[in-house]
mmCIF file of C-alpha atoms and ligand atoms in Angstrom:
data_model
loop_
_atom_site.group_PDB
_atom_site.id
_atom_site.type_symbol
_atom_site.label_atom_id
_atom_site.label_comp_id
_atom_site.label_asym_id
_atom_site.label_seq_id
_atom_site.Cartn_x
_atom_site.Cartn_y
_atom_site.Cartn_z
ATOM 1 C CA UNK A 1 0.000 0.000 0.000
ATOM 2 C CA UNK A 2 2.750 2.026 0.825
ATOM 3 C CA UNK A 3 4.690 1.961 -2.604
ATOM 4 C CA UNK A 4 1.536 2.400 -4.488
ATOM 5 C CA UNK A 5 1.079 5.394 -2.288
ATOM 6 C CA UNK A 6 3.786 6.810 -3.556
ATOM 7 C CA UNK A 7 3.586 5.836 -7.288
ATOM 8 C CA UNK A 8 -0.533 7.559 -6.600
ATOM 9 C CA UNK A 9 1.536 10.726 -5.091
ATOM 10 C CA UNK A 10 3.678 10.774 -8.236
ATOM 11 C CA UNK A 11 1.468 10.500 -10.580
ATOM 12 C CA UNK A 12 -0.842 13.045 -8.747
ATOM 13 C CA UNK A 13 1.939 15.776 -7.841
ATOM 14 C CA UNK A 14 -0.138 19.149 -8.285
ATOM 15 C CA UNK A 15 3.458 20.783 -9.729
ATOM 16 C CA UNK A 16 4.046 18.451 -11.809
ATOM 17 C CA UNK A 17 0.654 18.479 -13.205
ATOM 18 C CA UNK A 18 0.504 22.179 -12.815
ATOM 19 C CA UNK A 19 3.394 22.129 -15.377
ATOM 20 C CA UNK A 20 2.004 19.620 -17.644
ATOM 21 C CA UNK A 21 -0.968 21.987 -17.901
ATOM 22 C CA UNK A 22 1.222 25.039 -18.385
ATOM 23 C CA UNK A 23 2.776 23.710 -21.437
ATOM 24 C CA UNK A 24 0.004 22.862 -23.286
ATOM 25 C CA UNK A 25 -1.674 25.550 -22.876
ATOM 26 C CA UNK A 26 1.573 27.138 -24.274
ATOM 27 C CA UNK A 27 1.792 24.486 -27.028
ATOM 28 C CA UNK A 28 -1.951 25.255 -27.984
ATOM 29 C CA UNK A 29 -0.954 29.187 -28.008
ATOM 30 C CA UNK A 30 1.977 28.695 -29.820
ATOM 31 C CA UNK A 31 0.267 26.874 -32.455
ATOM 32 C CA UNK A 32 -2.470 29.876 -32.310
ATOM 33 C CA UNK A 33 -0.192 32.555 -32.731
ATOM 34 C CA UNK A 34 2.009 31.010 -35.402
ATOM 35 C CA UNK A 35 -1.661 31.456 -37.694
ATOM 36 C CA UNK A 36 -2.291 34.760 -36.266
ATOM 37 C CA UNK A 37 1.083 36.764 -37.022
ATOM 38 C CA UNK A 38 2.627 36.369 -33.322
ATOM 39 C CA UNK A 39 6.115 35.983 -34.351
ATOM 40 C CA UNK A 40 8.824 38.441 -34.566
ATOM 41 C CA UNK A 41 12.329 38.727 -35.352
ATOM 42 C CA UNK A 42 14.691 41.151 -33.665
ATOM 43 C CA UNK A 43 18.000 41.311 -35.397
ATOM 44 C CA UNK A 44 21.513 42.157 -33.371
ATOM 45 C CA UNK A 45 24.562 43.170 -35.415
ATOM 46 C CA UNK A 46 27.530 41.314 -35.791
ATOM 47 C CA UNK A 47 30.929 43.914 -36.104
ATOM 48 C CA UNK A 48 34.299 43.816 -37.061
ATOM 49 C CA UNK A 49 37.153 44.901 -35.133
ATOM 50 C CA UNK A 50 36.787 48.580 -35.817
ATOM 51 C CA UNK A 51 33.088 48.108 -34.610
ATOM 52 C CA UNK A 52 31.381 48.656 -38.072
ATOM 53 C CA UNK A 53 28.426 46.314 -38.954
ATOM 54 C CA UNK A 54 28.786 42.970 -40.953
ATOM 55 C CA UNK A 55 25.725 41.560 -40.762
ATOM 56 C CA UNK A 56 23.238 40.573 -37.987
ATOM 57 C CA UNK A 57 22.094 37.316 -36.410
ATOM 58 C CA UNK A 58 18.135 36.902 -36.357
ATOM 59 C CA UNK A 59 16.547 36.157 -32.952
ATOM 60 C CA UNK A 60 12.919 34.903 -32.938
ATOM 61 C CA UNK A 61 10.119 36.685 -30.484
ATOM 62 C CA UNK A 62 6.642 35.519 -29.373
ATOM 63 C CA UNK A 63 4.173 38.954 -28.607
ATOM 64 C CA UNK A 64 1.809 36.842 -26.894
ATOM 65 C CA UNK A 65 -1.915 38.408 -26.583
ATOM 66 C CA UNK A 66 -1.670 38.374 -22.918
ATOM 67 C CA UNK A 67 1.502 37.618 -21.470
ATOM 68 C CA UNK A 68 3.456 39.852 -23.615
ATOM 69 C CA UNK A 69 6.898 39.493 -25.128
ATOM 70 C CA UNK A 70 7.764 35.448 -24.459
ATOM 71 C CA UNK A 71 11.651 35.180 -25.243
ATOM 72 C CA UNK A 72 13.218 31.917 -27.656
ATOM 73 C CA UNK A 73 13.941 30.341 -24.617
ATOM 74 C CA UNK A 74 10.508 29.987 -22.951
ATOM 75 C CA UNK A 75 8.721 28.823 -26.339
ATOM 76 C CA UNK A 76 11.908 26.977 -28.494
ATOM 77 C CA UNK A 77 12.102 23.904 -26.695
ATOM 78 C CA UNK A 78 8.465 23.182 -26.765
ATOM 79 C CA UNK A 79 8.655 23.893 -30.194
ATOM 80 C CA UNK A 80 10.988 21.594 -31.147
ATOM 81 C CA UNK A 81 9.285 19.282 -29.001
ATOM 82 C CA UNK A 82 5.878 19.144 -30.294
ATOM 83 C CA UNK A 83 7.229 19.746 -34.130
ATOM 84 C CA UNK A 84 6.126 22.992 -34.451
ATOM 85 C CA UNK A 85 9.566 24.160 -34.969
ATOM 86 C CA UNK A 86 9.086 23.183 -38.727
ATOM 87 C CA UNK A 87 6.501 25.861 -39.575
ATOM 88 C CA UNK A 88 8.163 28.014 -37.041
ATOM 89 C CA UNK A 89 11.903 27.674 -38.649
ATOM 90 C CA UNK A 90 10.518 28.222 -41.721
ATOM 91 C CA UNK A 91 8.275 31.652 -40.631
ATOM 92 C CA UNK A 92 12.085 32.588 -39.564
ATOM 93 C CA UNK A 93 13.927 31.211 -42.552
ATOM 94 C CA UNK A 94 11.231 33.543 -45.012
ATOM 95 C CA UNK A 95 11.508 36.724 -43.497
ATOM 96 C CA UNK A 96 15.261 36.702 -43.084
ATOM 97 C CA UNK A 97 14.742 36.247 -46.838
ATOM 98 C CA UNK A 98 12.489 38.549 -47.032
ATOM 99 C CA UNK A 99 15.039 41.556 -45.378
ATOM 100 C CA UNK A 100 17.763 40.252 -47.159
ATOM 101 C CA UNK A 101 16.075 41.405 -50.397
ATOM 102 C CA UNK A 102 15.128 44.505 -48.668
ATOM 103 C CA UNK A 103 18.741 45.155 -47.766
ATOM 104 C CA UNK A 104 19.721 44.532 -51.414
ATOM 105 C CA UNK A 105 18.018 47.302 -52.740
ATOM 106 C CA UNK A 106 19.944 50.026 -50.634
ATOM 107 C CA UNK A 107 23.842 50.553 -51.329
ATOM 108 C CA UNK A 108 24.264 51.039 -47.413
ATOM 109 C CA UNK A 109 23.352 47.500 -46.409
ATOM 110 C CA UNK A 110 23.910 45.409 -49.751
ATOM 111 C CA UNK A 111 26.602 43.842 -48.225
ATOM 112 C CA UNK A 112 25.144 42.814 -44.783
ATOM 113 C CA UNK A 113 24.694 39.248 -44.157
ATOM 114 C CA UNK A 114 22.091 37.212 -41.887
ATOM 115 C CA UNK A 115 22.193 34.729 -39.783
ATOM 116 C CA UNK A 116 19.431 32.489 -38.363
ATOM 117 C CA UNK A 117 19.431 29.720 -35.959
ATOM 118 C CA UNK A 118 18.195 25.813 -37.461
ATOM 119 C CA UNK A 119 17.985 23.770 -34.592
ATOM 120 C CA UNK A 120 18.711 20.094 -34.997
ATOM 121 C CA UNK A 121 15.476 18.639 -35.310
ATOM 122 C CA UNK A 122 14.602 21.229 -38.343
ATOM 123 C CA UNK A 123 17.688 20.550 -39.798
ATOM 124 C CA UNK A 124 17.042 16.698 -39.793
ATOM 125 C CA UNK A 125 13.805 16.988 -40.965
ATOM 126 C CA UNK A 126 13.818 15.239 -44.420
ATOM 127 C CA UNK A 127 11.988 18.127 -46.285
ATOM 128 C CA UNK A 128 14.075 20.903 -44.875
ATOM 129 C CA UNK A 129 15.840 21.188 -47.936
ATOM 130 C CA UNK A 130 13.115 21.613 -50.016
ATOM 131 C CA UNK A 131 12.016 24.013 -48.034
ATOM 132 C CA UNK A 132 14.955 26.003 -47.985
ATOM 133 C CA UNK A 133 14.805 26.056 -52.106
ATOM 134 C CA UNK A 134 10.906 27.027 -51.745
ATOM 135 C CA UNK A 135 12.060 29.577 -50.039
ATOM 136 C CA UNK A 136 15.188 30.938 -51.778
ATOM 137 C CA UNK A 137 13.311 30.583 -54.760
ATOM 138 C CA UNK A 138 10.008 32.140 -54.002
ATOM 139 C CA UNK A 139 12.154 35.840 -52.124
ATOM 140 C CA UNK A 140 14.852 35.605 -54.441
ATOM 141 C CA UNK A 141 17.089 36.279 -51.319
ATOM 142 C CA UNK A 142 21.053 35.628 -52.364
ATOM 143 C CA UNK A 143 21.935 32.671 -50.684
ATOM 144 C CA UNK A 144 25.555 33.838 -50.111
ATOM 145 C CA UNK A 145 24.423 36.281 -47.952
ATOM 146 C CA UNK A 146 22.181 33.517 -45.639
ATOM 147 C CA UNK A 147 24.268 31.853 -42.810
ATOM 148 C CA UNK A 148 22.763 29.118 -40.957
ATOM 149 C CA UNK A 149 23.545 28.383 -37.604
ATOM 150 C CA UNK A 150 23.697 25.262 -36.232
ATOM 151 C CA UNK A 151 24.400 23.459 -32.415
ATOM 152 C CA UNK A 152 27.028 20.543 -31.641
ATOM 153 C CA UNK A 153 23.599 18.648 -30.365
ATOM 154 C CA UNK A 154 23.104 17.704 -33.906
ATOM 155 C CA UNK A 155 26.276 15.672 -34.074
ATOM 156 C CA UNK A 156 24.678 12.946 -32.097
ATOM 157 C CA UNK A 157 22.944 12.378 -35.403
ATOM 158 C CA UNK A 158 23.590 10.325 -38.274
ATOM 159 C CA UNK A 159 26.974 12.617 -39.767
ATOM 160 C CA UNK A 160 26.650 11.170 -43.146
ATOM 161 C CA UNK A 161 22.942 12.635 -43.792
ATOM 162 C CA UNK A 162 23.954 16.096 -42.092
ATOM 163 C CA UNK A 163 26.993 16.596 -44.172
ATOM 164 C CA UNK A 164 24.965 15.256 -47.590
ATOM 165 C CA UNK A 165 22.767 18.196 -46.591
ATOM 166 C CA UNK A 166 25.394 20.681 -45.632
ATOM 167 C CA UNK A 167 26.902 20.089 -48.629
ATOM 168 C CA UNK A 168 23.639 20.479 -51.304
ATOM 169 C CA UNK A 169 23.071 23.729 -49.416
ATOM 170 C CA UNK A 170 26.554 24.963 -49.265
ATOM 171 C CA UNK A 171 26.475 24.065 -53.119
ATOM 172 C CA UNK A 172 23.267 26.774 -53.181
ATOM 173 C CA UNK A 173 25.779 29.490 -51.246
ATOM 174 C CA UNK A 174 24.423 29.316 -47.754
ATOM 175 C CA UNK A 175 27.172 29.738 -45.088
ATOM 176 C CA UNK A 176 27.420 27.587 -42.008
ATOM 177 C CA UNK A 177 28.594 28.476 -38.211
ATOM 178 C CA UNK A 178 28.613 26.328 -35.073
ATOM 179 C CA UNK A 179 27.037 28.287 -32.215
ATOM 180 C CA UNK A 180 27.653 27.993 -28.485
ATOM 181 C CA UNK A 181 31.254 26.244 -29.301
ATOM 182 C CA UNK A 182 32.685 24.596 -26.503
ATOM 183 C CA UNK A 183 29.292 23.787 -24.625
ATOM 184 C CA UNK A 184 28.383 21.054 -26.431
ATOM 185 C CA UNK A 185 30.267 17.345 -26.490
ATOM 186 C CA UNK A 186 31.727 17.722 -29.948
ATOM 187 C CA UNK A 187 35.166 15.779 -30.996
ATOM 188 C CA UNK A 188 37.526 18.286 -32.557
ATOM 189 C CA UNK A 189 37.523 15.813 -35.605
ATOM 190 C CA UNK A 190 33.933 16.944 -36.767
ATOM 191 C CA UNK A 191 35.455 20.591 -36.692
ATOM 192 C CA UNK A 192 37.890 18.894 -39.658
ATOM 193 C CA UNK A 193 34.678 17.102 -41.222
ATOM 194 C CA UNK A 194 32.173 18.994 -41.439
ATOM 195 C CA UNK A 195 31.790 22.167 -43.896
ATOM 196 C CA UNK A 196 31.734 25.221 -41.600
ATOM 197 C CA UNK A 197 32.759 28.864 -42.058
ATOM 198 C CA UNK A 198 32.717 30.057 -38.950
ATOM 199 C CA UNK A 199 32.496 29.324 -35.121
ATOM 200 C CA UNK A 200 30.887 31.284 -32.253
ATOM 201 C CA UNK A 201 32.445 31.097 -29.033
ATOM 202 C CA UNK A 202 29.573 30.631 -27.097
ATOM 203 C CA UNK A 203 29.324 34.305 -24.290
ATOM 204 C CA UNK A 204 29.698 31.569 -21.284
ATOM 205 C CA UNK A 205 33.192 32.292 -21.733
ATOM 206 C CA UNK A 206 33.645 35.568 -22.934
ATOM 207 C CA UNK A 207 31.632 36.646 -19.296
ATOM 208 C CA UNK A 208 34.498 36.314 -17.325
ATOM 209 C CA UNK A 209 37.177 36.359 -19.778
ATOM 210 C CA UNK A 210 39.218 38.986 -17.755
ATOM 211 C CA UNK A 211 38.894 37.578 -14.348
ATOM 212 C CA UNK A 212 38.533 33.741 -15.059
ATOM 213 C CA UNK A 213 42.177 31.689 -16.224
ATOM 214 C CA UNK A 214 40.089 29.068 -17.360
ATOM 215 C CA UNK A 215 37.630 30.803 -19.685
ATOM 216 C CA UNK A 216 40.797 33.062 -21.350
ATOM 217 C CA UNK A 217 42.668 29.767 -21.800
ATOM 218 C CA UNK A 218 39.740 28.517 -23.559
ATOM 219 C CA UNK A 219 38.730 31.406 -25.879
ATOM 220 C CA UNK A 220 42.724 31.911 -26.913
ATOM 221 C CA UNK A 221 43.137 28.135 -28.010
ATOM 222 C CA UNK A 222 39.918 28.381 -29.372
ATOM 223 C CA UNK A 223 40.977 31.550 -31.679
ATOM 224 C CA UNK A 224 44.334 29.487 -32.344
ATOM 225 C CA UNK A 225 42.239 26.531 -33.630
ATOM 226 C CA UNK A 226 39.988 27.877 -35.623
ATOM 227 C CA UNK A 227 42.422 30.392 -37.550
ATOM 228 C CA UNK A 228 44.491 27.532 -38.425
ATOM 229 C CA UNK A 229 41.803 25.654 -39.884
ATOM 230 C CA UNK A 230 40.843 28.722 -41.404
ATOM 231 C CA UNK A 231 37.315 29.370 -39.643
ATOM 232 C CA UNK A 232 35.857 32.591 -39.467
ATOM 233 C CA UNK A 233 35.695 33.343 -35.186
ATOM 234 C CA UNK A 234 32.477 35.594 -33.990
ATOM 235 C CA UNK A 235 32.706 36.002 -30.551
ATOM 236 C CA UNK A 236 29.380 36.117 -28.457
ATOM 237 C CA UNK A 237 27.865 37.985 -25.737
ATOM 238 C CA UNK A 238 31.069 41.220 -25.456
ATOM 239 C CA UNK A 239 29.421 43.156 -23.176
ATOM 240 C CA UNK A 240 33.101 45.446 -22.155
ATOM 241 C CA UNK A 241 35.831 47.471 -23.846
ATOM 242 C CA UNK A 242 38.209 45.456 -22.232
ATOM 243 C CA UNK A 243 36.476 41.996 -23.589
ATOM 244 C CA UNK A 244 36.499 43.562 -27.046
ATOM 245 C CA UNK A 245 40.371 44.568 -27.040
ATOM 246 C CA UNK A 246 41.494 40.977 -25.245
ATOM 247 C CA UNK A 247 39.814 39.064 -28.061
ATOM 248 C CA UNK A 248 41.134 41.390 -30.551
ATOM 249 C CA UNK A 249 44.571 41.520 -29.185
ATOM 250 C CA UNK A 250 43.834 37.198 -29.550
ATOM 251 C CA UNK A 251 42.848 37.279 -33.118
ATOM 252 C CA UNK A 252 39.067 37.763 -33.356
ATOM 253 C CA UNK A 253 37.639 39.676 -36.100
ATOM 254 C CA UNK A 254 33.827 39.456 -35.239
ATOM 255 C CA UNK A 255 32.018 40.280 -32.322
ATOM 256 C CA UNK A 256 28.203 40.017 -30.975
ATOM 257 C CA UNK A 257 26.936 41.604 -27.934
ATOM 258 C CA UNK A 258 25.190 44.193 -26.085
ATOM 259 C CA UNK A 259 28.521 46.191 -26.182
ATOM 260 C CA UNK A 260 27.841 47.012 -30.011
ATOM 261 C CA UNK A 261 23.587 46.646 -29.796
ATOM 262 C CA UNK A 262 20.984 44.472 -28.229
ATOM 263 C CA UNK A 263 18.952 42.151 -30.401
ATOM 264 C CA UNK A 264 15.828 44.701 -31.865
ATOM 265 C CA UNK A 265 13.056 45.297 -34.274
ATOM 266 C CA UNK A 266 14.970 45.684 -37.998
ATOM 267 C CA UNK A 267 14.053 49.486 -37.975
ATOM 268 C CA UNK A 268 15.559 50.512 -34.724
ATOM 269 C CA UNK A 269 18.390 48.209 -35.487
ATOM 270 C CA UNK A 270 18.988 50.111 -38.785
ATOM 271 C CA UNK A 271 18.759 53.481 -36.893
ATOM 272 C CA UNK A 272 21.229 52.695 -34.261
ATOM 273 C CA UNK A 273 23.590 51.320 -37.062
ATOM 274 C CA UNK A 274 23.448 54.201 -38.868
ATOM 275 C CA UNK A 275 22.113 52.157 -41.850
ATOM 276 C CA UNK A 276 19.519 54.355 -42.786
ATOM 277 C CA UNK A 277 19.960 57.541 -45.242
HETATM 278 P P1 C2E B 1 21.903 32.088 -29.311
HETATM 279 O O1 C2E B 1 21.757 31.639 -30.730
HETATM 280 O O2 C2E B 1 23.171 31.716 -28.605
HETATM 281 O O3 C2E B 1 21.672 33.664 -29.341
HETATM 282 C C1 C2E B 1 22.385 34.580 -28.556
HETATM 283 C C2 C2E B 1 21.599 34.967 -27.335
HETATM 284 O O4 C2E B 1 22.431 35.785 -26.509
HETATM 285 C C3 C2E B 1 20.377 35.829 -27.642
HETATM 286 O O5 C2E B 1 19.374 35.512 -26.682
HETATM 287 C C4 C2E B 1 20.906 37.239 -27.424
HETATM 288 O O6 C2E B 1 19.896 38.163 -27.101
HETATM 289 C C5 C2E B 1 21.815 37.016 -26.256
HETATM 290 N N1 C2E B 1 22.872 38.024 -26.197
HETATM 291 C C6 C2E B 1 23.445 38.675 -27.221
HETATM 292 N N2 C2E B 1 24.412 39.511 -26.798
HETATM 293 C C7 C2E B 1 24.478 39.389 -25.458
HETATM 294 C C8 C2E B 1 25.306 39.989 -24.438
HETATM 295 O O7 C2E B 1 26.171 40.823 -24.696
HETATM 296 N N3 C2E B 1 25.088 39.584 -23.158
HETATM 297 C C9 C2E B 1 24.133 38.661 -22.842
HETATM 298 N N4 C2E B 1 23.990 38.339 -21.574
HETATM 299 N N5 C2E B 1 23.338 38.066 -23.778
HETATM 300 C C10 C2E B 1 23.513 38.427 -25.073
HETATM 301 P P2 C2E B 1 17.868 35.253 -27.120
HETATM 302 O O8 C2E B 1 17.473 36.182 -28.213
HETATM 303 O O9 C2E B 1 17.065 35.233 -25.868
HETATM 304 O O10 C2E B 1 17.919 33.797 -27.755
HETATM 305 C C11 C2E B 1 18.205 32.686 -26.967
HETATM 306 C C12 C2E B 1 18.392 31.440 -27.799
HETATM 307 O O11 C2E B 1 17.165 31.052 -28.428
HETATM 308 C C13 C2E B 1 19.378 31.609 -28.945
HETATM 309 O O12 C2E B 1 20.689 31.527 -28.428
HETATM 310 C C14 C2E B 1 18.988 30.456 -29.828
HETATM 311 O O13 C2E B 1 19.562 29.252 -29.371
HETATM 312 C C15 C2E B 1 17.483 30.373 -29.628
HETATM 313 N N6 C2E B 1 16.796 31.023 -30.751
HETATM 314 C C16 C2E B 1 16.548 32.333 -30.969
HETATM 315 N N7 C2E B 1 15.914 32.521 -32.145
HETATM 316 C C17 C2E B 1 15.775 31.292 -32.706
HETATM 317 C C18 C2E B 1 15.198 30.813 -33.942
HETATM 318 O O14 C2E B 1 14.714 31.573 -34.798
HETATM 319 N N8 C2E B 1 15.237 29.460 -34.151
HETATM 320 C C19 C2E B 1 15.803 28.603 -33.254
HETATM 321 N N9 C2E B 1 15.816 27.289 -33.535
HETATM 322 N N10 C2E B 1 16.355 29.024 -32.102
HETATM 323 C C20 C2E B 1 16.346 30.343 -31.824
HETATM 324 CA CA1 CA B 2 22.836 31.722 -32.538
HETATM 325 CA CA1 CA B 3 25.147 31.287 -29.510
HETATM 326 CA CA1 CA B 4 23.147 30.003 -26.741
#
């Protein structure tokens, strides 16, 4: 009586239940608001070392009816969970198309680039390709100017596949970059393997770059690494002058963080950049 008590508590736990119920209500919304025009993108330049724009990474936004701006990480997982990440990567996929034309049109941002996030599960997804093409072909974006980034977690795949795909998109002109290096479990042999132009050091260790042995140790073999095997190095999350000039004095040519502009709407981005005429 006694075990099955607990197994009855388990099952029963209020939180947990409590949760349960929290996320499909979330699920439901999510699938609501992908219909009704919920989604935004807020866009956060990538710079060079003398600070002038190269491009900008696009960062996805819920405005939920009621509870407001939800941020990637309260929504994404459940997303990828429930398999709305499909329709959802490819909402994010068209209108970074869709500004990249935009941009096109204007001498003073012709030669920006984008970058979106493909998580794992959208970049497995048998039809992603084809969607990618759809969608190329349908804005008439340039594909040179579309990066794609993608996590270590999708190593744990089948390698083959990923790099047949890599490789038909790559053949299109669409960049690749591994994001949050160094969190993940990757080998340094898939860093030989697979196609990539560039790797972000993920801002866990560009926080505490100046006071931490460790994390500096990291990011400067990092640097060494990748400019020997000719990778492109953006570093994530500089938030101080004096994480800017260390990683410059180490080799880095391209920096993200609040330092040079938060993630925002494309207009205000544009504004702050001094993009517009
Ligand atoms: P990420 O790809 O590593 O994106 C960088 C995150 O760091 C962004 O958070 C950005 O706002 C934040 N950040 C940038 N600079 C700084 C800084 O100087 N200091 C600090 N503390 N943070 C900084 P955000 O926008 O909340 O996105 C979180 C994550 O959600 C992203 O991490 C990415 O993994 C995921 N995500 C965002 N948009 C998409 C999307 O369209 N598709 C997919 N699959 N995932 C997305
Ligand atoms: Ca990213
Ligand atoms: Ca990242
Ligand atoms: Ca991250």
């Amino acid at each position: 009586a006694k075990a099955a008590g607990r197994n009855t508590v388990r099952f029963f736990d209020p939180e947990m239940q409590a949760r349960l119920r929290e996320r499909s209500v979330l699920e439901a919304d999510l699938r609501l608001g992908l219909g009704r025009d919920e989604l935004r993108l807020h866009y956060q330049p990538v710079v060079d070392a003398g600070g002038r724009i190269l491009g900008a990474e696009a960062l996805v936004r819920w405005m939920h009816p009621t509870r407001g701006l939800v941020p990637p990480l309260a929504f994404i997982p459940l997303a990828e969970e429930s398999g709305l990440i499909l329709p959802l990567g490819q909402w994010v996929l068209r209108q970074a198309c869709q500004q990249l034309v935009l941009w096109d049109r204007r001498a003073a941002t012709r030669h920006l680039n984008i970058a979106i996030n493909v998580s794992a599960r959208q970049f497995r997804h048998p039809d992603f390709i084809d969607q990618v093409e759809e969608v190329l072909g349908t804005t008439g974006a340039n594909a040179r100017r579309l990066k794609f980034e993608l996590t270590e977690s999708l190593l744990f795949h089948d390698v083959e596949d990923i790099l047949g795909k890599m490789g038909r998109l790559r053949a299109r002109g669409v960049g690749f970059s591994l994001d949050d290096f160094g969190t993940g479990y990757s080998s340094l042999s898939y860093l030989k393997r697979l196609p990539l132009d560039q790797l972000k050091i993920d801002q866990s260790f560009v926080r505490d770059l100046l006071t931490d042995p460790n994390d500096a140790a990291i990011v400067r073999t990092t640097l060494g690494l990748a400019l020997s095997l000719g990778l492109e190095v953006v570093a994530e999350g500089v938030e101080t002058e004096g994480q800017f000039d260390f990683l410059r004095r180490h080799g880095c040519r391209s920096f993200q963080g609040y330092l040079f502009g938060r993630p925002l709407p494309i207009g205000e981005m544009e504004q702050q950049q001094g993009l517009l005429d």
